[in-house]
Coordinates of N, CA and C in Angstrom, one line a residue:
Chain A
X283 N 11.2 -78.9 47.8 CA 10.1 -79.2 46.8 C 10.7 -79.0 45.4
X284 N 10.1 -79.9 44.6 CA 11.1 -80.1 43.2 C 9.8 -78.9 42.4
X285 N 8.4 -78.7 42.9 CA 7.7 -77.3 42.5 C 7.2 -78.5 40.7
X286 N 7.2 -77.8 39.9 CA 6.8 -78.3 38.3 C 7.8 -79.1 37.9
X287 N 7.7 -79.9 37.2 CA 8.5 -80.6 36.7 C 8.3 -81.4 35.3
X288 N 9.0 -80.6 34.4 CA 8.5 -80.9 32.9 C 9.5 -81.9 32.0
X289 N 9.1 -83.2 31.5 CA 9.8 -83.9 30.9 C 9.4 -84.2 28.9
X290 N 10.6 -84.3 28.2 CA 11.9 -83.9 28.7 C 12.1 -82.7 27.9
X291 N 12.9 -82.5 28.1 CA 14.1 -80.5 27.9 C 14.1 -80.7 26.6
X292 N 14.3 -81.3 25.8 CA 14.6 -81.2 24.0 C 14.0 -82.3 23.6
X293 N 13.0 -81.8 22.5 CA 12.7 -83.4 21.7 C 12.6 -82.7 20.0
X294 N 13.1 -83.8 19.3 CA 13.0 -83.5 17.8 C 11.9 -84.6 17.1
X295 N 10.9 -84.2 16.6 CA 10.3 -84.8 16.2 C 9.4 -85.1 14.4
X296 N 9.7 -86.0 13.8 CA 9.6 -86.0 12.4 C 8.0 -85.4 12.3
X297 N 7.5 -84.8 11.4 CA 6.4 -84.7 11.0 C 5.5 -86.3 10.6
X298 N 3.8 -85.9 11.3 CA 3.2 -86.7 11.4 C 3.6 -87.5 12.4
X299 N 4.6 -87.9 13.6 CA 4.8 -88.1 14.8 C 4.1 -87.6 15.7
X300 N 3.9 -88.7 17.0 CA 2.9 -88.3 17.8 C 3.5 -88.7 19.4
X301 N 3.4 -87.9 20.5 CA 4.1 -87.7 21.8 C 3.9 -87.3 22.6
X302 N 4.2 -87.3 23.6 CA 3.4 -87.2 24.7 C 5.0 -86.0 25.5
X303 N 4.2 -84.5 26.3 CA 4.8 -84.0 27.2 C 4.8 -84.3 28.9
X304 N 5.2 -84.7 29.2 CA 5.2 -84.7 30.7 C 5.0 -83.6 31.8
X305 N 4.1 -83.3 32.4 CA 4.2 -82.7 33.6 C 3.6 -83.3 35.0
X306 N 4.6 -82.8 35.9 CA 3.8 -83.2 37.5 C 4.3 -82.0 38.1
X307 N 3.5 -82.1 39.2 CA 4.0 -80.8 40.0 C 3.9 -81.5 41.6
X308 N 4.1 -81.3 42.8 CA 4.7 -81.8 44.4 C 3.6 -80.7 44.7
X309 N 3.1 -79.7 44.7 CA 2.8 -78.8 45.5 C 1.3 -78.7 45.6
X310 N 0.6 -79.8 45.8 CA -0.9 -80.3 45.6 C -2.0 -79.2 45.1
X311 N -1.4 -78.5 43.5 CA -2.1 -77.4 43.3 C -3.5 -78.0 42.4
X312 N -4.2 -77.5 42.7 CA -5.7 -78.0 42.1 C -5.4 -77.3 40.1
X313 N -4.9 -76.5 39.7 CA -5.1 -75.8 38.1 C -4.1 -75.6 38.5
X314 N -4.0 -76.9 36.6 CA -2.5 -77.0 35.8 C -3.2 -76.3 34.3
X315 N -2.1 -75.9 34.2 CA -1.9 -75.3 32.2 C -0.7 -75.8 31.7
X316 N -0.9 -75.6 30.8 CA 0.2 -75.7 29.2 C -0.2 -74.8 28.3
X317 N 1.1 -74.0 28.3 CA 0.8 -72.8 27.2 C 2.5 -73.8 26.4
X318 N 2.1 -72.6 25.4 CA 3.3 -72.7 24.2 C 3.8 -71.3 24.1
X319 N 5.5 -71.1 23.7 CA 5.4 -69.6 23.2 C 6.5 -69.8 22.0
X320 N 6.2 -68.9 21.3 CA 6.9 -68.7 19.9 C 7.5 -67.6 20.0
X321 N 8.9 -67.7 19.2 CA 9.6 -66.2 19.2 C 9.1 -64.9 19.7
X322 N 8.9 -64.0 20.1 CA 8.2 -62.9 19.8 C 6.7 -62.7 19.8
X323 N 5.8 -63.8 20.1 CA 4.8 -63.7 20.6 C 4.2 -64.0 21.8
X324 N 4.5 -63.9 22.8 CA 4.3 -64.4 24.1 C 4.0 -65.7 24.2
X325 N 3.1 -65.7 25.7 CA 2.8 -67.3 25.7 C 0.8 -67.3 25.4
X326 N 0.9 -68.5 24.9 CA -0.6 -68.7 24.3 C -1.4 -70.3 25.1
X327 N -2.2 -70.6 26.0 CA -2.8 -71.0 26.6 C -3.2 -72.4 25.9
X328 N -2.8 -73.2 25.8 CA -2.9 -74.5 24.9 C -4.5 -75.1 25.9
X329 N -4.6 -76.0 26.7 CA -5.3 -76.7 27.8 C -5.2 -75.8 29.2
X330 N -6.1 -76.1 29.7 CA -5.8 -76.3 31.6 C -7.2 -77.2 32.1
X331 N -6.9 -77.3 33.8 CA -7.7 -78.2 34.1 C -7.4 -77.8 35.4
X332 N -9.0 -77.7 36.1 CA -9.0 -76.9 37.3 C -8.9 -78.4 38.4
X333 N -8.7 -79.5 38.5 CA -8.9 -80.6 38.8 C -8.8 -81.9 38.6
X334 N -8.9 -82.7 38.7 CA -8.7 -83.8 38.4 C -9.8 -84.5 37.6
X335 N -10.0 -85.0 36.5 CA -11.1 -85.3 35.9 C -11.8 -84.1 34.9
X336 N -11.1 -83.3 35.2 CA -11.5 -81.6 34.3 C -10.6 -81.2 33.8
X337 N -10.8 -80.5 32.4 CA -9.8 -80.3 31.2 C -10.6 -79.5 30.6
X338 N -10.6 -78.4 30.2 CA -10.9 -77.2 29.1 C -9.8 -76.8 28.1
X339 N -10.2 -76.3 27.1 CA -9.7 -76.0 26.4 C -9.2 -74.5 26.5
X340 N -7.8 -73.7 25.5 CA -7.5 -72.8 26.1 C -7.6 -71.8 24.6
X341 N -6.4 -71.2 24.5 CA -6.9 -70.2 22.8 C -6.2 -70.9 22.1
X342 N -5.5 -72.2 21.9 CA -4.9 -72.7 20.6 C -4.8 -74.3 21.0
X343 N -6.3 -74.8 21.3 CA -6.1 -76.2 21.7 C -5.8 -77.3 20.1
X344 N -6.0 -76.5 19.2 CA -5.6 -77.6 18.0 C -4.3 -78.5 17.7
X345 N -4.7 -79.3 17.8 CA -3.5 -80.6 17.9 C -3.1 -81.1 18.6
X346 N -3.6 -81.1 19.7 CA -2.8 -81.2 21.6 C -4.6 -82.0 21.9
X347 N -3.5 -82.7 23.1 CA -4.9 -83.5 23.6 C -4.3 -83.7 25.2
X348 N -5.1 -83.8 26.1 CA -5.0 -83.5 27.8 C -5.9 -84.6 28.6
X349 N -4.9 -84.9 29.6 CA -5.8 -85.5 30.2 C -5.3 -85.4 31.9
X350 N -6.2 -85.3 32.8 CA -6.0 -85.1 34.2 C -6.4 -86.0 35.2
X351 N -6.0 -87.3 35.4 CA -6.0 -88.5 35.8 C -6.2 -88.4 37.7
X352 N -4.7 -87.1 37.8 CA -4.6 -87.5 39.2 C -4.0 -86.0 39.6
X353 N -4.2 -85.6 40.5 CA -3.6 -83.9 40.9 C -2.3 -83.6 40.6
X354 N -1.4 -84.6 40.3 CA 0.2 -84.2 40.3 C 0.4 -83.8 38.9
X355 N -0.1 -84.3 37.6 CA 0.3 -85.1 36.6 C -0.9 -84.6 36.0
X356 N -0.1 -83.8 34.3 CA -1.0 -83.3 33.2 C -0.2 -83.3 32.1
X357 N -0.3 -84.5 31.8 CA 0.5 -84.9 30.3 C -0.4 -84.0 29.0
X358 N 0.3 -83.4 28.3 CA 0.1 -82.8 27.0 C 0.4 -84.0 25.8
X359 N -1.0 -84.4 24.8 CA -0.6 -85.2 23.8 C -0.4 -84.5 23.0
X360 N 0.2 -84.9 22.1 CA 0.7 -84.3 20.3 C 0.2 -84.9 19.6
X361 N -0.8 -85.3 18.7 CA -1.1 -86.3 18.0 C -0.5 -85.5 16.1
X362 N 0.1 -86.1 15.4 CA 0.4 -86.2 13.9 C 1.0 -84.5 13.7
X363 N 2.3 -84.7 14.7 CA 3.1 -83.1 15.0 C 3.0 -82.7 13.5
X364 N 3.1 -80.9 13.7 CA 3.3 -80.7 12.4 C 4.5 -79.5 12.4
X365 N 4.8 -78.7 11.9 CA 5.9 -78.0 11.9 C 5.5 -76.6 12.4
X366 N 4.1 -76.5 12.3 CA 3.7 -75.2 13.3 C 3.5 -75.4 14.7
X367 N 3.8 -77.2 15.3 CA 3.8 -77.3 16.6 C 5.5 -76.7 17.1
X368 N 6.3 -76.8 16.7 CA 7.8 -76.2 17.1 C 7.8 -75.0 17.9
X369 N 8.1 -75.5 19.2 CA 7.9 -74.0 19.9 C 8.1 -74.6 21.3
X370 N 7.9 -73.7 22.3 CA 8.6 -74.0 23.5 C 7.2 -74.3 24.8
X371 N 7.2 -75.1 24.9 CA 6.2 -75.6 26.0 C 6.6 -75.8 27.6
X372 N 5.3 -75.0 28.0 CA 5.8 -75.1 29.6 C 4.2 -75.2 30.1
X373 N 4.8 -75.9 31.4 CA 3.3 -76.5 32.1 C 3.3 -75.6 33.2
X374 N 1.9 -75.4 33.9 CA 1.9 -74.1 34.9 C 1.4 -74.7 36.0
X375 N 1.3 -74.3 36.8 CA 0.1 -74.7 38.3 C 0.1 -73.4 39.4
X376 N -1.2 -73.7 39.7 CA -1.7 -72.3 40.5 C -2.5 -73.4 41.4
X377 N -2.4 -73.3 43.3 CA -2.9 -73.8 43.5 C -4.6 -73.7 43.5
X378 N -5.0 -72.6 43.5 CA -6.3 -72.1 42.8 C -7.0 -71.1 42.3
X379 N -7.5 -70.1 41.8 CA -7.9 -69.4 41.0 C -8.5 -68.1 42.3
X380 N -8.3 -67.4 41.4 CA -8.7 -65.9 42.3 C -7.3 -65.0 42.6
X381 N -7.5 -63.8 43.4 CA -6.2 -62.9 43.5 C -5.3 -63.1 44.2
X382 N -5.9 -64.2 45.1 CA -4.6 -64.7 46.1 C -3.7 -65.5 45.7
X383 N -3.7 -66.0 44.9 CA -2.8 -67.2 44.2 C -2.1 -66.7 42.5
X384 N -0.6 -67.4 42.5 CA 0.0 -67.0 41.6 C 0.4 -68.2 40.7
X385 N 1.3 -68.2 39.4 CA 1.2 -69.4 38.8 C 2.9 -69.9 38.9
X386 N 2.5 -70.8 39.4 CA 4.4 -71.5 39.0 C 4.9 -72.5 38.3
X387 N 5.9 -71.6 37.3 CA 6.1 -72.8 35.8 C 7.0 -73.2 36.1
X388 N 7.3 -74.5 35.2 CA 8.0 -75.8 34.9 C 9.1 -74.6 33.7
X389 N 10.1 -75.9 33.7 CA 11.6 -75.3 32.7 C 11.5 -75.5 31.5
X390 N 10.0 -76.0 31.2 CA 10.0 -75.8 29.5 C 10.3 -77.0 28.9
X391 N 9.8 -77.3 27.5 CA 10.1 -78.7 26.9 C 10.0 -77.6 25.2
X392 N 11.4 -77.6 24.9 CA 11.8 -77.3 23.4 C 11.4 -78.3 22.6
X393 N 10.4 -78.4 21.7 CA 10.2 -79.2 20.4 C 10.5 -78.7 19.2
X394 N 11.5 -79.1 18.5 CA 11.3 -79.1 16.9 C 10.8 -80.1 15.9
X395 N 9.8 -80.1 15.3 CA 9.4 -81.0 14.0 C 9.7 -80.4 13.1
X396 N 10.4 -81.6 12.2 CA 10.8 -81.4 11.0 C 10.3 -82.5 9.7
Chain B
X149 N -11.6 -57.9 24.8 CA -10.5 -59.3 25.1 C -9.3 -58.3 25.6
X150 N -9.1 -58.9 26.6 CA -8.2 -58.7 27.1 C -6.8 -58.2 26.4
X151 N -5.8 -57.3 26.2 CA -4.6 -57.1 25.7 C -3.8 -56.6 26.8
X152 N -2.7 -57.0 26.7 CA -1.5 -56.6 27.5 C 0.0 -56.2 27.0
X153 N 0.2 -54.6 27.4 CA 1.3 -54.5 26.7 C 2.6 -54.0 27.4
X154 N 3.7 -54.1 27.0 CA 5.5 -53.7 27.4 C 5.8 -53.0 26.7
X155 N 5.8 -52.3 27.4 CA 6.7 -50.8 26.6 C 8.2 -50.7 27.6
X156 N 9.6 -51.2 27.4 CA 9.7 -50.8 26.1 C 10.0 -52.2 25.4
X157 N 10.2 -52.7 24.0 CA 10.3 -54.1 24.1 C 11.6 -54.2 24.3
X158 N 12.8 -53.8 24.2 CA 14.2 -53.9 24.6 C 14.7 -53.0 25.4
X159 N 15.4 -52.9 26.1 CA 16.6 -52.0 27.3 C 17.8 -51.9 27.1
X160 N 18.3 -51.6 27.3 CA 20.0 -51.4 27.8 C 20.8 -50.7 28.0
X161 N 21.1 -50.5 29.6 CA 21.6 -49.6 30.7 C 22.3 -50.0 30.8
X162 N 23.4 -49.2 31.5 CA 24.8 -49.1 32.3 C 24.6 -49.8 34.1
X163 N 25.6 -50.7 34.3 CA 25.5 -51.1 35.5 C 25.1 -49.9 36.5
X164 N 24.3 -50.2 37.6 CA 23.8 -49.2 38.5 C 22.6 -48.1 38.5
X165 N 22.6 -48.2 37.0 CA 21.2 -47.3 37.4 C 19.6 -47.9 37.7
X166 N 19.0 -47.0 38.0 CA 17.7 -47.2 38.4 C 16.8 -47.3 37.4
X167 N 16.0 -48.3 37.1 CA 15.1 -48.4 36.1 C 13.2 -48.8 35.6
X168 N 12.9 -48.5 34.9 CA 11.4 -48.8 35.0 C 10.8 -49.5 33.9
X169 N 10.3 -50.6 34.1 CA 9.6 -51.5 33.0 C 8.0 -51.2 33.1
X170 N 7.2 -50.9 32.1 CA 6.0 -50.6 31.9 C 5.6 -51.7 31.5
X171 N 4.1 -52.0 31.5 CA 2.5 -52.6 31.6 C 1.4 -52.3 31.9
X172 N 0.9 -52.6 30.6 CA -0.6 -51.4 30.5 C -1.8 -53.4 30.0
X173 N -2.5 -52.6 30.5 CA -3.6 -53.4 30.1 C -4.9 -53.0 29.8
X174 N -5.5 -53.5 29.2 CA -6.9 -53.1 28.8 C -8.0 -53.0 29.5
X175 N -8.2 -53.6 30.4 CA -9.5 -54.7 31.0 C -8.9 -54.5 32.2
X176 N -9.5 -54.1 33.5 CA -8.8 -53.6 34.5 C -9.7 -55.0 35.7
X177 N -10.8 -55.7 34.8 CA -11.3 -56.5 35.7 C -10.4 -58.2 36.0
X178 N -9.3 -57.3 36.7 CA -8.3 -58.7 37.1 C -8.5 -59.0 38.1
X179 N -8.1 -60.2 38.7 CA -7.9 -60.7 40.0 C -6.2 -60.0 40.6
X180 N -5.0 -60.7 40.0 CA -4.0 -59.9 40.5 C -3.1 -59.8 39.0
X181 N -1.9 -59.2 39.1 CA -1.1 -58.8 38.2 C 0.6 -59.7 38.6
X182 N 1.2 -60.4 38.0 CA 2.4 -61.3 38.1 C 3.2 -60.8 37.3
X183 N 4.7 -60.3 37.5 CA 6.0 -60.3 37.0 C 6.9 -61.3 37.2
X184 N 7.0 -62.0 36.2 CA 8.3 -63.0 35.6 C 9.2 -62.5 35.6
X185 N 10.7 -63.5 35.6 CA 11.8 -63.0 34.9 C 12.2 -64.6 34.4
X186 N 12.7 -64.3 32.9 CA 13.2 -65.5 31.9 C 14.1 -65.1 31.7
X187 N 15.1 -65.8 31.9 CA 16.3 -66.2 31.2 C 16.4 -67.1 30.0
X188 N 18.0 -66.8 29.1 CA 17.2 -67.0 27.4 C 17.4 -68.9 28.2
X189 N 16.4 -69.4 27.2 CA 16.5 -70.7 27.4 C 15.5 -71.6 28.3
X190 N 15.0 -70.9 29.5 CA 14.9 -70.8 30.6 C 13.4 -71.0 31.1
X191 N 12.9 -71.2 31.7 CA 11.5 -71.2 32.6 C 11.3 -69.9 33.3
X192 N 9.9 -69.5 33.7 CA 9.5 -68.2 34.3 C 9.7 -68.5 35.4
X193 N 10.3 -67.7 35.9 CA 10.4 -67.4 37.3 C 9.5 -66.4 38.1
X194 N 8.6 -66.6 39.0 CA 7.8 -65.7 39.3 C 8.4 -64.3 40.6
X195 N 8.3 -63.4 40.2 CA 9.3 -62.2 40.8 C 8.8 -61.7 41.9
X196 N 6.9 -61.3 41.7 CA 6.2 -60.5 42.1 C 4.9 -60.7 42.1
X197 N 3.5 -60.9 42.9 CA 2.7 -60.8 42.8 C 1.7 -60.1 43.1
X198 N 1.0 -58.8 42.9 CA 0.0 -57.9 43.4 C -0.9 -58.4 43.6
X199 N -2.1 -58.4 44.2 CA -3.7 -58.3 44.1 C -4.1 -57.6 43.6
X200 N -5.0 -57.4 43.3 CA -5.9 -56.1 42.5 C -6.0 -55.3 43.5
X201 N -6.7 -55.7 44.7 CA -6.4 -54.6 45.5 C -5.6 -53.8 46.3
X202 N -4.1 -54.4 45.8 CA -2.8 -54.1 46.0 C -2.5 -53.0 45.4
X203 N -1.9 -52.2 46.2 CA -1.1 -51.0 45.4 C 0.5 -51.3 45.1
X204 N 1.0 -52.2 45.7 CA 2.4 -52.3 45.7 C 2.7 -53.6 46.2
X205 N 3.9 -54.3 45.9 CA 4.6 -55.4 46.6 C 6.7 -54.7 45.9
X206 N 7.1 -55.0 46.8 CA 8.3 -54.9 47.3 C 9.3 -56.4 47.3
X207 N 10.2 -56.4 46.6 CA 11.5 -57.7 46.9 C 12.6 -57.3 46.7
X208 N 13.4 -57.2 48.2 CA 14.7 -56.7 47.3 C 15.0 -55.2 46.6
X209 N 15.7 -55.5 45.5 CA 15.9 -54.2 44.7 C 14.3 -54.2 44.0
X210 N 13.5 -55.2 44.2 CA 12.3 -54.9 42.8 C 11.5 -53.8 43.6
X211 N 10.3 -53.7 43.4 CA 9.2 -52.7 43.2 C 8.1 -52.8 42.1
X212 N 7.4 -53.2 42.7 CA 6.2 -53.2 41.8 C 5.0 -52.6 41.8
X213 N 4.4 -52.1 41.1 CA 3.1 -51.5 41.4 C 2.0 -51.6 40.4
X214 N 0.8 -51.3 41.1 CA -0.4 -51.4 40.2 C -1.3 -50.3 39.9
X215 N -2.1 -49.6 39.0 CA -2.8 -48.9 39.1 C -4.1 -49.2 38.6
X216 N -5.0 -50.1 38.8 CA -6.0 -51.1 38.3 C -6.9 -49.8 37.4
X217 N -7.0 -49.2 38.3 CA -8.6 -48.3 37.4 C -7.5 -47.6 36.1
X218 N -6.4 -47.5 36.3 CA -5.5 -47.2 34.9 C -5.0 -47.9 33.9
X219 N -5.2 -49.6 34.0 CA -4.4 -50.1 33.4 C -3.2 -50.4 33.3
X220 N -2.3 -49.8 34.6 CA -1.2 -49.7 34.3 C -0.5 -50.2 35.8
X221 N 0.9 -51.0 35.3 CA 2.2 -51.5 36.3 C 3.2 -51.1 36.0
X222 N 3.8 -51.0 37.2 CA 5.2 -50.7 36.8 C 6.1 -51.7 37.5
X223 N 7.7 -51.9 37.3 CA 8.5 -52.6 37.5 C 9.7 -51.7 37.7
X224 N 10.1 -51.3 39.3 CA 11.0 -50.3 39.7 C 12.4 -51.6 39.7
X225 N 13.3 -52.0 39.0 CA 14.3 -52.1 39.6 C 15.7 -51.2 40.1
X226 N 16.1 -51.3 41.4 CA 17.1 -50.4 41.5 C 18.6 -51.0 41.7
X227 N 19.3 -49.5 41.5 CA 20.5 -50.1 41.6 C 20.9 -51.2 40.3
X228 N 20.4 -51.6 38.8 CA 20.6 -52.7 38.3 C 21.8 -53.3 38.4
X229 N 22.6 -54.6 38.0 CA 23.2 -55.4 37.8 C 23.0 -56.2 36.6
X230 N 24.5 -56.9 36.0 CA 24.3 -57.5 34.8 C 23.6 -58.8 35.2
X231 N 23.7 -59.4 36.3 CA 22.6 -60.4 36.6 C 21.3 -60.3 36.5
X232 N 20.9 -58.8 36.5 CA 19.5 -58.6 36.3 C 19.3 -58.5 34.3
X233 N 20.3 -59.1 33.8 CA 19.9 -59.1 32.3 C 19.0 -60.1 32.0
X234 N 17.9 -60.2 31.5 CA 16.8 -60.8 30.8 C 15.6 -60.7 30.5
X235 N 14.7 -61.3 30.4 CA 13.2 -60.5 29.4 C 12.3 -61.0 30.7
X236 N 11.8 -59.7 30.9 CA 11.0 -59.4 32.1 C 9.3 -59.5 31.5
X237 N 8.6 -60.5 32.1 CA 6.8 -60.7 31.5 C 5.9 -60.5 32.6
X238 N 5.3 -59.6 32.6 CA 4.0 -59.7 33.2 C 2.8 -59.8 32.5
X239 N 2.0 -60.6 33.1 CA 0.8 -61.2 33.7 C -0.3 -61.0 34.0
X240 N -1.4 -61.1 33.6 CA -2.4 -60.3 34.4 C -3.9 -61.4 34.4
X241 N -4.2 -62.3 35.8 CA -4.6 -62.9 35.8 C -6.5 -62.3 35.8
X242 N -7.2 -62.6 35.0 CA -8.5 -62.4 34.3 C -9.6 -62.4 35.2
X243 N -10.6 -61.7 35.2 CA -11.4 -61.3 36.7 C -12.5 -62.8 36.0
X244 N -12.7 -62.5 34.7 CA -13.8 -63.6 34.3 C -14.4 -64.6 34.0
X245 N -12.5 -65.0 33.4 CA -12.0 -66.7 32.6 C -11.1 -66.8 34.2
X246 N -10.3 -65.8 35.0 CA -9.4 -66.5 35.4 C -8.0 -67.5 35.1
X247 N -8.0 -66.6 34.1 CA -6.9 -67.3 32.6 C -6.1 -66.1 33.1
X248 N -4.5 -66.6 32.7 CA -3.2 -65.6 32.6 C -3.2 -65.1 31.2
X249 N -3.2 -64.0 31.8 CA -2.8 -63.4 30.4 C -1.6 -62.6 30.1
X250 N -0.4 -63.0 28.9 CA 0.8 -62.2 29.1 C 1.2 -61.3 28.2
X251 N 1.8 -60.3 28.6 CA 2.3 -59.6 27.6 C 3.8 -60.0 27.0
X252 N 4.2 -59.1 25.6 CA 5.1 -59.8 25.0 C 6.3 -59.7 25.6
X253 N 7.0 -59.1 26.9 CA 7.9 -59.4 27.9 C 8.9 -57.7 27.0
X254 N 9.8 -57.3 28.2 CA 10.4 -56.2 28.1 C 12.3 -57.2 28.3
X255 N 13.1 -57.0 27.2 CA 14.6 -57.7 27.5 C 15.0 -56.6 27.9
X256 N 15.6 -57.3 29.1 CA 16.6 -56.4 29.7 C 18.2 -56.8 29.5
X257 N 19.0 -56.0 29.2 CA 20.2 -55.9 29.4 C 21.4 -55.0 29.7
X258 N 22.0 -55.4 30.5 CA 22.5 -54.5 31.8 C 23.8 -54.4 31.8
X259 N 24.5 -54.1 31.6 CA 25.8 -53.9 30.7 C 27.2 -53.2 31.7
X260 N 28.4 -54.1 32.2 CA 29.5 -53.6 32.7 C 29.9 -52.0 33.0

């Protein structure tokens, strides 16, 4: 099983540029996330979506836009990057919520805007 | 609101000894508690998972434990290795959002 799979690994992106992150995951988990983490502050909960057709918001949804089409696949948008989006993004999936289930991240997508 | 903390936020031991990473939390109404390990660059790796109603899970050299009505985990690794160098994060999944919640991770480095 290829598990999460986050595309792609480094992107640089000019300010006011707009982009799309990739995720899918193989392991038919019902709740995907995308957090972000910044130096020294852990990670902070951007979107998730317990489903397909379902998308909430998380503690820093500003500037990111989500959408959950199909169980595999939870692309993260960027609309008009800014330089406080620079930071390391990873997508999660849990196949469902409660104490029995754990979360399994993707390798991350490095953004710099400049 | 939930807070989650690492004490200590850096390490660094001598190959072979026995070691303990702390996590304390606030809010004891979790579902279960998750330890990561990151390497610099790198994606989380999931190490360990408790339940709330779990007192312990075991891998290997790890050890993990919970003490829910305390707030508090621990992270026994034994025997360390410089392979075990990197920033160790736990987790603590939310009894009421069901949201992860992480603390700021403990670097480990483990030294020849």
């Amino acid at each position: 099983n290829a598990g999460v799979t986050q595309t792609p690994k480094f992107r640089i992106l000019k300010i006011g540029q707009s982009m799309t992150l990739q995720c899918t995951q193989d392991m038919n988990h019902n709740y995907m996330y995308w957090y972000r983490q910044d130096p020294g502050m852990g990670l902070k909960l951007i979107y998730y979506s317990v489903g397909a057709g379902i998308t909430d918001k998380g503690e820093v949804p500003n500037g990111y836009n989500v959408s959950r089409s199909t169980t595999e696949d939870f692309p993260l948008r960027l609309e008009l990057a800014a330089p406080s989006q620079t930071s390391v993004y990873f997508c999660a999936s849990s196949y469902a919520g409660g104490a029995n289930y754990g979360y399994t991240f993707g390798s991350g997508t490095r953004l710099t805007v400049v | 609101k939930q807070e989650v903390t690492q004490i200590p936020a850096a390490l660094s031991v001598p190959e072979g000894e026995n070691l303990v990473l702390n996590c304390s939390f606030t809010d004891s109404a979790i579902y279960n508690l998750q330890w990561f390990r990151q390497d610099p660059g790198k994606g989380l790796t999931s190490l360990l998972l408790i339940q709330s109603s779990q007192r312990e899970q075991t891998s290997g050299r790890l050890n993990a434990s919970l003490d829910k009505s305390s707030g508090r985990s621990t992270l026994y690794i034994a025997a360390s290795q410089p392979g075990d160098s990197a920033t160790y994060l736990c987790a603590v999944r939310q009894g009421d959002t069901d949201k992860l919640i992480f603390g700021t991770g403990t670097r480990l480095q483990v030294f020849p």
